[in-house]
Short mmCIF file of C-alpha atoms in Angstrom, two decimals:
data_model
loop_
_atom_site.label_atom_id
_atom_site.label_comp_id
_atom_site.label_asym_id
_atom_site.label_seq_id
_atom_site.Cartn_x
_atom_site.Cartn_y
_atom_site.Cartn_z
CA UNK A 1419 45.04 -11.82 -43.22
CA UNK A 1420 42.49 -9.13 -44.12
CA UNK A 1421 43.68 -5.57 -44.78
CA UNK A 1422 41.49 -4.27 -41.67
CA UNK A 1423 43.25 -7.07 -39.44
CA UNK A 1424 46.61 -6.16 -40.93
CA UNK A 1425 46.11 -2.34 -40.17
CA UNK A 1426 45.47 -3.00 -36.64
CA UNK A 1427 48.30 -5.44 -36.14
CA UNK A 1428 50.50 -2.53 -37.40
CA UNK A 1429 48.90 -0.22 -35.01
CA UNK A 1430 49.53 -2.46 -32.21
CA UNK A 1431 53.13 -2.99 -33.18
CA UNK A 1432 54.25 0.56 -33.63
CA UNK A 1433 52.35 2.07 -30.62
CA UNK A 1434 53.11 -0.25 -27.66
CA UNK A 1435 51.62 0.48 -24.16
CA UNK A 1436 48.55 2.31 -25.40
CA UNK A 1437 45.29 0.42 -24.55
CA UNK A 1438 43.11 3.19 -24.92
CA UNK A 1439 44.55 4.04 -28.41
CA UNK A 1440 44.33 0.26 -29.37
CA UNK A 1441 40.78 -0.04 -28.27
CA UNK A 1442 39.48 3.23 -30.19
CA UNK A 1443 41.12 2.10 -33.29
CA UNK A 1444 39.98 -1.62 -32.94
CA UNK A 1445 36.36 -0.49 -32.59
CA UNK A 1446 36.29 1.70 -35.79
CA UNK A 1447 38.36 -0.71 -38.00
CA UNK A 1448 36.20 -3.60 -37.03
CA UNK A 1449 33.33 -1.61 -38.47
CA UNK A 1450 34.83 -0.88 -41.66
CA UNK A 1451 35.50 -4.22 -43.14
CA UNK A 1452 32.30 -4.03 -45.42
CA UNK A 1453 33.17 -0.39 -46.35
CA UNK A 1454 36.82 -1.76 -47.53
CA UNK A 1455 35.22 -4.66 -49.48
CA UNK A 1456 33.05 -2.15 -51.34
CA UNK A 1457 35.77 0.04 -51.85
CA UNK A 1458 39.07 -1.76 -52.99
CA UNK A 1459 40.73 1.55 -54.00
CA UNK A 1460 41.15 2.28 -50.22
CA UNK A 1461 43.23 -0.88 -49.87
CA UNK A 1462 45.37 0.19 -52.73
CA UNK A 1463 45.88 3.68 -51.25
CA UNK A 1464 46.53 2.16 -48.04
CA UNK A 1465 43.92 4.60 -46.62
CA UNK A 1466 43.80 2.86 -43.15
CA UNK A 1467 47.31 2.89 -42.61
CA UNK A 1468 47.38 6.55 -43.10
CA UNK A 1469 44.17 7.37 -41.14
CA UNK A 1470 45.52 5.58 -38.02
CA UNK A 1471 49.04 7.51 -38.04
CA UNK A 1472 48.73 11.12 -36.77
CA UNK A 1473 49.77 13.75 -39.01
CA UNK A 1474 51.97 15.32 -36.05
CA UNK A 1475 52.70 14.24 -32.44
CA UNK A 1476 54.18 17.11 -30.49
CA UNK A 1477 55.48 16.68 -26.86
CA UNK A 1478 56.86 19.33 -24.64
CA UNK A 1479 58.16 20.53 -21.60
CA UNK A 1480 55.88 22.71 -19.31
CA UNK A 1481 57.91 24.39 -16.47
CA UNK A 1482 55.73 26.62 -14.05
CA UNK A 1483 56.20 28.26 -10.49
CA UNK A 1484 53.62 27.76 -7.53
CA UNK A 1485 52.81 30.29 -5.06
CA UNK A 1486 55.37 29.28 -2.98
CA UNK A 1487 58.15 29.67 -5.36
CA UNK A 1488 58.59 25.92 -6.02
CA UNK A 1489 59.38 25.08 -9.84
CA UNK A 1490 57.36 22.15 -11.46
CA UNK A 1491 57.68 20.57 -14.53
CA UNK A 1492 54.78 18.80 -16.57
CA UNK A 1493 54.54 17.27 -19.80
CA UNK A 1494 52.30 18.95 -22.54
CA UNK A 1495 50.86 17.09 -25.92
CA UNK A 1496 49.10 18.02 -28.83
CA UNK A 1497 48.37 15.48 -31.37
CA UNK A 1498 47.23 16.67 -34.85
CA UNK A 1499 45.66 13.60 -36.28
CA UNK A 1500 43.89 14.55 -39.47
CA UNK A 1501 43.17 17.41 -41.54
CA UNK A 1502 41.69 16.08 -44.44
CA UNK A 1503 38.21 17.93 -44.23
CA UNK A 1504 39.42 21.03 -42.29
CA UNK A 1505 41.86 22.33 -39.40
CA UNK A 1506 42.59 20.15 -36.48
CA UNK A 1507 40.09 20.40 -33.93
CA UNK A 1508 39.83 19.05 -30.59
CA UNK A 1509 40.00 19.93 -26.66
CA UNK A 1510 42.88 20.16 -24.30
CA UNK A 1511 42.63 17.91 -21.40
CA UNK A 1512 44.57 18.90 -18.06
CA UNK A 1513 44.68 15.63 -15.62
CA UNK A 1514 47.09 13.76 -14.01
CA UNK A 1515 46.06 10.69 -16.19
CA UNK A 1516 47.05 12.26 -19.36
CA UNK A 1517 49.65 10.56 -21.62
CA UNK A 1518 50.30 10.09 -25.25
CA UNK A 1519 48.22 6.88 -25.56
CA UNK A 1520 45.05 8.66 -24.16
CA UNK A 1521 45.66 11.90 -26.24
CA UNK A 1522 46.06 9.61 -29.32
CA UNK A 1523 42.88 7.80 -28.69
CA UNK A 1524 40.82 11.02 -28.16
CA UNK A 1525 42.48 12.53 -31.42
CA UNK A 1526 41.60 9.09 -33.18
CA UNK A 1527 38.00 9.46 -32.11
CA UNK A 1528 37.90 13.18 -33.01
CA UNK A 1529 38.45 12.62 -36.35
CA UNK A 1530 35.05 10.54 -36.84
CA UNK A 1531 33.08 12.83 -34.53
CA UNK A 1532 33.94 15.88 -36.29
CA UNK A 1533 33.29 14.50 -39.42
CA UNK A 1534 29.90 13.32 -38.22
CA UNK A 1535 28.92 17.06 -37.60
CA UNK A 1536 28.87 17.95 -41.15
CA UNK A 1537 31.25 21.03 -40.58
CA UNK A 1538 34.65 21.29 -42.01
CA UNK A 1539 36.94 20.54 -39.02
CA UNK A 1540 39.55 17.66 -38.79
CA UNK A 1541 40.66 15.72 -35.78
CA UNK A 1542 43.29 16.61 -32.88
CA UNK A 1543 43.54 16.67 -29.37
CA UNK A 1544 46.06 17.65 -26.74
CA UNK A 1545 46.47 18.42 -22.95
CA UNK A 1546 49.13 17.79 -19.97
CA UNK A 1547 49.38 15.67 -16.87
CA UNK A 1548 49.09 18.70 -14.87
CA UNK A 1549 46.18 18.71 -12.09
CA UNK A 1550 44.37 22.04 -11.73
CA UNK A 1551 42.35 20.82 -8.81
CA UNK A 1552 43.67 22.47 -5.42
CA UNK A 1553 45.58 24.89 -7.46
CA UNK A 1554 45.00 28.97 -7.13
CA UNK A 1555 43.98 31.15 -9.86
CA UNK A 1556 47.50 32.42 -10.36
CA UNK A 1557 49.19 28.90 -10.29
CA UNK A 1558 46.89 28.03 -13.01
CA UNK A 1559 47.40 31.06 -14.99
CA UNK A 1560 51.18 30.54 -14.70
CA UNK A 1561 50.85 27.06 -16.01
CA UNK A 1562 48.60 27.97 -18.66
CA UNK A 1563 51.06 30.85 -19.95
CA UNK A 1564 53.79 28.15 -20.00
CA UNK A 1565 51.72 25.64 -21.75
CA UNK A 1566 50.65 28.20 -24.26
CA UNK A 1567 54.40 29.34 -24.97
CA UNK A 1568 55.11 26.03 -26.77
CA UNK A 1569 51.47 25.40 -28.10
CA UNK A 1570 51.27 28.80 -29.82
CA UNK A 1571 53.88 27.56 -32.25
CA UNK A 1572 51.84 24.81 -33.67
CA UNK A 1573 47.97 26.24 -33.56
CA UNK A 1574 46.19 28.60 -35.46
CA UNK A 1575 42.49 29.60 -36.83
CA UNK A 1576 43.07 27.54 -39.96
CA UNK A 1577 45.77 25.21 -38.70
CA UNK A 1578 44.81 23.77 -35.33
CA UNK A 1579 41.83 25.23 -32.82
CA UNK A 1580 42.06 23.52 -29.37
CA UNK A 1581 39.12 23.79 -26.88
CA UNK A 1582 38.53 22.66 -23.42
CA UNK A 1583 38.10 19.17 -21.96
CA UNK A 1584 38.36 17.79 -18.62
CA UNK A 1585 40.28 20.07 -16.30
CA UNK A 1586 40.02 22.67 -19.07
CA UNK A 1587 37.09 25.28 -18.59
CA UNK A 1588 36.35 28.87 -18.98
CA UNK A 1589 38.92 29.99 -16.62
CA UNK A 1590 41.82 27.92 -18.26
CA UNK A 1591 40.64 28.83 -21.94
CA UNK A 1592 40.72 32.50 -20.97
CA UNK A 1593 44.43 32.31 -19.53
CA UNK A 1594 45.47 30.29 -22.81
CA UNK A 1595 44.00 32.92 -25.09
CA UNK A 1596 45.29 35.86 -23.16
CA UNK A 1597 48.86 34.53 -23.78
CA UNK A 1598 48.31 33.53 -27.13
CA UNK A 1599 47.32 37.07 -28.00
CA UNK A 1600 50.30 38.67 -26.28
CA UNK A 1601 52.73 36.43 -28.30
CA UNK A 1602 51.07 36.82 -31.58
CA UNK A 1603 50.20 40.52 -31.03
CA UNK A 1604 47.13 39.94 -32.91
CA UNK A 1605 43.23 39.18 -32.15
CA UNK A 1606 42.62 35.69 -33.65
CA UNK A 1607 39.69 34.77 -31.61
CA UNK A 1608 39.08 31.56 -33.82
CA UNK A 1609 42.20 29.92 -32.62
CA UNK A 1610 40.51 28.59 -29.18
CA UNK A 1611 37.16 27.83 -28.70
CA UNK A 1612 35.06 27.86 -25.40
CA UNK A 1613 35.91 31.45 -24.82
CA UNK A 1614 34.16 33.74 -22.70
CA UNK A 1615 31.35 35.64 -24.12
CA UNK A 1616 32.97 39.07 -24.08
CA UNK A 1617 35.88 38.05 -26.07
CA UNK A 1618 34.47 35.88 -28.86
CA UNK A 1619 32.68 33.01 -27.15
CA UNK A 1620 29.43 31.20 -28.20
CA UNK A 1621 26.23 31.39 -26.45
CA UNK A 1622 25.09 27.78 -25.71
CA UNK A 1623 28.67 26.38 -25.83
CA UNK A 1624 28.82 25.76 -22.23
CA UNK A 1625 25.40 23.55 -22.59
CA UNK A 1626 26.10 22.18 -25.85
CA UNK A 1627 27.71 18.63 -25.06
CA UNK A 1628 25.03 17.78 -22.68
CA UNK A 1629 22.19 19.25 -24.52
CA UNK A 1630 23.26 17.49 -27.54
CA UNK A 1631 23.78 14.19 -25.80
CA UNK A 1632 19.99 14.52 -24.60
CA UNK A 1633 18.98 15.57 -28.41
CA UNK A 1634 20.47 12.42 -29.88
CA UNK A 1635 19.11 10.38 -27.00
CA UNK A 1636 15.53 11.86 -27.76
CA UNK A 1637 15.77 10.76 -31.34
CA UNK A 1638 17.02 7.38 -30.71
CA UNK A 1639 14.22 6.74 -28.24
CA UNK A 1640 11.58 8.54 -30.48
CA UNK A 1641 12.66 6.06 -33.47
CA UNK A 1642 11.66 3.09 -31.36
CA UNK A 1643 8.75 4.56 -30.18
CA UNK A 1644 9.63 5.83 -26.71
CA UNK A 1645 9.88 9.08 -25.27
CA UNK A 1646 12.19 10.58 -22.53
CA UNK A 1647 9.21 12.01 -20.63
CA UNK A 1648 8.47 10.05 -17.63
CA UNK A 1649 11.82 7.87 -17.65
CA UNK A 1650 14.36 7.75 -14.71
CA UNK A 1651 17.78 8.54 -15.61
CA UNK A 1652 21.20 8.00 -13.90
CA UNK A 1653 24.08 10.32 -15.34
CA UNK A 1654 27.59 9.45 -14.09
CA UNK A 1655 29.85 12.69 -13.32
CA UNK A 1656 28.83 16.04 -12.45
CA UNK A 1657 30.89 18.28 -14.64
CA UNK A 1658 29.90 20.38 -17.37
CA UNK A 1659 28.49 17.46 -19.67
CA UNK A 1660 26.43 15.79 -16.84
CA UNK A 1661 25.09 19.22 -15.36
CA UNK A 1662 23.41 20.10 -18.77
CA UNK A 1663 22.57 16.76 -19.84
CA UNK A 1664 20.52 16.84 -16.56
CA UNK A 1665 18.97 20.27 -17.23
CA UNK A 1666 17.94 19.00 -20.81
CA UNK A 1667 16.58 15.68 -19.35
CA UNK A 1668 14.41 17.56 -16.73
CA UNK A 1669 13.09 20.16 -19.44
CA UNK A 1670 11.95 17.02 -21.43
CA UNK A 1671 9.83 15.49 -18.35
CA UNK A 1672 12.60 12.97 -17.40
CA UNK A 1673 13.58 12.37 -13.59
CA UNK A 1674 17.25 12.45 -13.17
CA UNK A 1675 17.83 10.23 -9.97
CA UNK A 1676 21.60 10.02 -9.63
CA UNK A 1677 24.82 11.76 -10.38
CA UNK A 1678 28.40 11.28 -9.13
CA UNK A 1679 31.92 12.42 -8.90
CA UNK A 1680 35.30 10.74 -8.45
CA UNK A 1681 34.41 10.32 -4.75
CA UNK A 1682 31.13 8.73 -4.88
CA UNK A 1683 27.43 9.14 -6.10
CA UNK A 1684 24.22 10.81 -4.91
CA UNK A 1685 20.67 8.75 -5.45
CA UNK A 1686 17.71 10.99 -4.90
CA UNK A 1687 14.56 9.38 -5.72
CA UNK A 1688 12.72 12.48 -5.54
CA UNK A 1689 14.97 13.93 -8.49
CA UNK A 1690 18.27 15.74 -8.48
CA UNK A 1691 18.09 19.09 -7.29
CA UNK A 1692 20.09 20.66 -10.29
CA UNK A 1693 20.35 24.23 -9.01
CA UNK A 1694 21.98 22.88 -5.80
CA UNK A 1695 24.11 20.68 -7.90
CA UNK A 1696 25.38 23.50 -9.88
CA UNK A 1697 26.06 25.54 -7.03
CA UNK A 1698 27.91 22.83 -5.36
CA UNK A 1699 29.90 21.76 -8.42
CA UNK A 1700 30.54 24.81 -10.69
CA UNK A 1701 30.62 27.57 -8.15
CA UNK A 1702 31.75 26.39 -4.65
CA UNK A 1703 33.89 22.90 -6.33
CA UNK A 1704 32.75 20.91 -3.57
CA UNK A 1705 32.33 17.42 -3.51
CA UNK A 1706 29.09 15.67 -4.42
CA UNK A 1707 28.61 14.04 -0.91
CA UNK A 1708 27.71 17.76 0.24
CA UNK A 1709 24.22 17.23 -1.57
CA UNK A 1710 23.00 15.21 1.48
CA UNK A 1711 23.63 18.24 3.81
CA UNK A 1712 20.72 20.08 1.95
CA UNK A 1713 18.73 16.87 1.20
CA UNK A 1714 19.10 14.46 3.87
CA UNK A 1715 16.67 11.74 2.21
CA UNK A 1716 19.41 11.30 -0.42
CA UNK A 1717 21.45 8.42 -0.29
CA UNK A 1718 25.36 8.88 -0.84
CA UNK A 1719 27.61 5.80 -2.01
CA UNK A 1720 31.36 6.18 -1.85
CA UNK A 1721 32.19 4.11 -4.76
CA UNK A 1722 31.18 6.22 -7.96
CA UNK A 1723 30.88 3.08 -10.23
CA UNK A 1724 27.87 1.92 -7.92
CA UNK A 1725 25.89 4.30 -9.81
CA UNK A 1726 25.51 1.59 -12.49
CA UNK A 1727 23.85 -0.92 -9.81
CA UNK A 1728 20.92 1.47 -9.52
CA UNK A 1729 17.60 0.99 -11.23
CA UNK A 1730 17.10 3.41 -14.22
CA UNK A 1731 15.37 3.54 -17.42
CA UNK A 1732 18.33 5.49 -19.11
CA UNK A 1733 22.10 5.53 -18.48
CA UNK A 1734 24.21 8.68 -19.49
CA UNK A 1735 27.82 7.85 -18.91
CA UNK A 1736 29.37 11.47 -18.89
CA UNK A 1737 32.33 11.09 -16.67
CA UNK A 1738 35.51 9.67 -18.53
CA UNK A 1739 36.83 6.48 -20.65
CA UNK A 1740 36.32 3.06 -19.49
CA UNK A 1741 33.78 3.98 -16.46
CA UNK A 1742 31.54 1.31 -17.44
CA UNK A 1743 32.38 -2.22 -17.75
CA UNK A 1744 30.83 -5.67 -18.56
CA UNK A 1745 29.75 -6.61 -15.19
CA UNK A 1746 27.86 -2.95 -14.56
CA UNK A 1747 26.28 -3.24 -17.95
CA UNK A 1748 24.92 -6.59 -16.84
CA UNK A 1749 23.48 -4.75 -13.44
CA UNK A 1750 21.89 -2.04 -15.66
CA UNK A 1751 20.21 -4.60 -17.99
CA UNK A 1752 19.10 -6.53 -15.31
CA UNK A 1753 17.53 -3.55 -13.73
CA UNK A 1754 15.51 -2.84 -16.71
CA UNK A 1755 17.72 -0.22 -18.66
CA UNK A 1756 16.34 0.42 -22.24
CA UNK A 1757 18.93 3.02 -23.41
CA UNK A 1758 22.43 3.86 -22.91
CA UNK A 1759 24.01 7.21 -24.56
CA UNK A 1760 27.66 7.83 -24.01
CA UNK A 1761 27.99 11.60 -23.00
CA UNK A 1762 32.03 11.32 -22.26
CA UNK A 1763 34.74 9.80 -24.71
CA UNK A 1764 34.48 6.03 -24.83
CA UNK A 1765 32.89 5.46 -21.29
CA UNK A 1766 31.84 1.97 -22.09
CA UNK A 1767 34.43 -0.61 -22.32
CA UNK A 1768 34.17 -2.93 -25.56
CA UNK A 1769 32.70 -5.77 -23.47
CA UNK A 1770 29.93 -3.54 -21.93
CA UNK A 1771 29.00 -2.09 -25.59
CA UNK A 1772 28.55 -5.59 -26.92
CA UNK A 1773 26.69 -6.66 -24.11
CA UNK A 1774 24.23 -3.73 -24.60
CA UNK A 1775 23.86 -4.48 -28.34
CA UNK A 1776 23.20 -8.18 -27.86
CA UNK A 1777 20.53 -7.62 -25.02
CA UNK A 1778 18.80 -5.22 -27.56
CA UNK A 1779 19.53 -2.07 -25.15
CA UNK A 1780 19.46 1.06 -27.40
CA UNK A 1781 22.96 2.47 -27.45
CA UNK A 1782 24.36 5.73 -28.61
CA UNK A 1783 28.23 5.70 -29.24
CA UNK A 1784 30.11 8.64 -27.79
CA UNK A 1785 31.68 9.79 -31.18
CA UNK A 1786 27.93 10.55 -32.44
CA UNK A 1787 26.30 11.42 -28.98
CA UNK A 1788 28.48 13.80 -27.53
CA UNK A 1789 29.46 15.65 -30.83
CA UNK A 1790 27.19 18.53 -29.95
CA UNK A 1791 30.06 20.17 -27.97
CA UNK A 1792 32.52 20.15 -30.97
CA UNK A 1793 29.77 21.14 -33.47
CA UNK A 1794 29.03 24.30 -31.21
CA UNK A 1795 32.68 24.88 -31.09
CA UNK A 1796 32.77 25.00 -35.08
CA UNK A 1797 29.78 27.27 -34.96
CA UNK A 1798 31.83 29.52 -32.50
CA UNK A 1799 34.63 29.64 -35.15
CA UNK A 1800 32.03 30.46 -37.89
CA UNK A 1801 30.85 33.43 -35.63
CA UNK A 1802 34.38 34.64 -34.87
CA UNK A 1803 35.23 34.38 -38.85
CA UNK A 1804 32.36 36.54 -39.37
CA UNK A 1805 32.80 39.00 -36.30
CA UNK A 1806 29.33 38.39 -35.31
CA UNK A 1807 27.56 36.55 -32.45
CA UNK A 1808 24.02 34.34 -32.77
CA UNK A 1809 21.54 34.45 -30.01
CA UNK A 1810 21.49 31.20 -27.51
CA UNK A 1811 18.13 30.28 -29.44
CA UNK A 1812 19.91 30.36 -32.95
CA UNK A 1813 22.86 28.42 -31.66
CA UNK A 1814 20.61 25.78 -29.90
CA UNK A 1815 18.61 25.42 -33.03
CA UNK A 1816 21.68 24.70 -34.98
CA UNK A 1817 22.96 22.51 -32.54
CA UNK A 1818 19.53 20.50 -32.32
CA UNK A 1819 19.37 20.34 -36.26
CA UNK A 1820 23.00 18.83 -36.36
CA UNK A 1821 22.12 16.18 -33.51
CA UNK A 1822 19.25 15.01 -35.49
CA UNK A 1823 21.14 14.72 -38.75
CA UNK A 1824 23.85 12.80 -37.12
CA UNK A 1825 21.29 10.23 -35.70
CA UNK A 1826 19.96 9.87 -39.12
CA UNK A 1827 23.38 9.53 -40.81
CA UNK A 1828 24.48 7.08 -38.27
CA UNK A 1829 21.33 4.90 -38.41
CA UNK A 1830 21.25 4.88 -42.32
CA UNK A 1831 25.05 4.17 -42.57
CA UNK A 1832 24.42 1.11 -40.34
CA UNK A 1833 21.50 -0.20 -42.60
CA UNK A 1834 23.35 0.52 -45.72
CA UNK A 1835 26.18 -1.90 -44.94
CA UNK A 1836 23.92 -4.62 -43.35
CA UNK A 1837 24.12 -3.80 -39.79
CA UNK A 1838 20.75 -2.12 -39.06
CA UNK A 1839 20.51 -1.03 -35.34
CA UNK A 1840 24.07 -1.03 -34.77
CA UNK A 1841 24.82 2.69 -34.07
CA UNK A 1842 28.55 2.12 -33.14
CA UNK A 1843 29.06 0.66 -36.70
CA UNK A 1844 26.84 3.32 -38.29
CA UNK A 1845 28.97 6.26 -36.58
CA UNK A 1846 32.01 4.76 -37.54
CA UNK A 1847 31.31 4.14 -41.11
CA UNK A 1848 29.41 7.63 -41.60
CA UNK A 1849 32.24 9.58 -40.01
CA UNK A 1850 34.91 7.54 -42.17
CA UNK A 1851 33.15 8.00 -45.59
CA UNK A 1852 33.57 11.95 -45.66
CA UNK A 1853 37.06 11.61 -44.48
CA UNK A 1854 38.30 8.67 -46.67
CA UNK A 1855 36.56 10.90 -49.99
CA UNK A 1856 38.53 13.85 -48.92
CA UNK A 1857 41.97 11.80 -48.39
CA UNK A 1858 41.53 9.94 -51.44
CA UNK A 1859 40.93 13.32 -53.45
CA UNK A 1860 43.89 15.14 -52.04
CA UNK A 1861 46.48 12.44 -53.21
CA UNK A 1862 49.06 10.87 -50.92
CA UNK A 1863 50.33 12.95 -48.21
#
């Protein structure tokens, strides 16, 4: 048995009942066979055994009181996966689906995503099975304060720097940071990213993941002689990533024809009215079907996954993991899709990703495509360290350059190891090489 297969079998044995984590590890390790062959010292140092095992897994109780005086208990998680190149960095996800396996999958992906940015940040992830939907601001505040009471024991600007993710936006980050300050009696702005602008946040952070997705997409298309202008685009989701991917697509001259939420999708042949979508989803927090009240000519479908049955040139899955399966990939291919770029974390199943590659659809993998968010979080950390703020344009220029560099590194790594055009392998290899070199230099720990 090869060392790569041996390492994966160990992961499955030691982490039962965690399919998302298994899926993420399998995708990465499969790409690393030629790297291990070229570097037998990695096998001797049991590097893969170490990189698939988190440095630390923290699980804790989060009790909180609702507005009626009822006591609830949720479970909190923080997985500090790898700090070889810098402090742990990764978001917090508040969603009923959160469990240890999902946090580990996200934290493992974060190692390589963060490495690709070229910035000194390691991998981590956290969250809770708490659902902020339908909760009052006071209820969310009480939960966040209880959550931070434990999390504060394990984080710091040079230790572990959380950010937002699904269910954790500016409101939640504000409550978390406020309670951290109270507990520490110190203003450590660099301990959390995604903060509000008045207290250490970075301009362009809100837009960063969506913008970065489109910057990567544009590079991927241009490298093959295409341009985004004039292309029809379907974007799953209607949260932060989706909305700002839509905005940047429109700025590049593309027509975004569809978006979705967990209750369905909207198809507007005239192009999505972005201002309306932002008002419905970010301000009024309504369901996407309300779009039809303002644009009756648009079509609403009750199954959000049917968005992939629509005809489009470009597909941007930006909602959640495994939202696009093999059958849906076939539908996109039959309808003429030329490019898919993953704005969410691991939104395509392994079967779907394989189909896109086999059928010569340009495919940008999540850890490369959506790295713009964490890259700009690292830029926020940099500004916090300097006690200084850059303009929106300065941050956006840095983000654009980082995404172009990520595409170039990913493409070149795939070519170097005989897998030209395979950006999944390229991203995994390029991300791994930097972390591996750091781990080898730092001894066995």
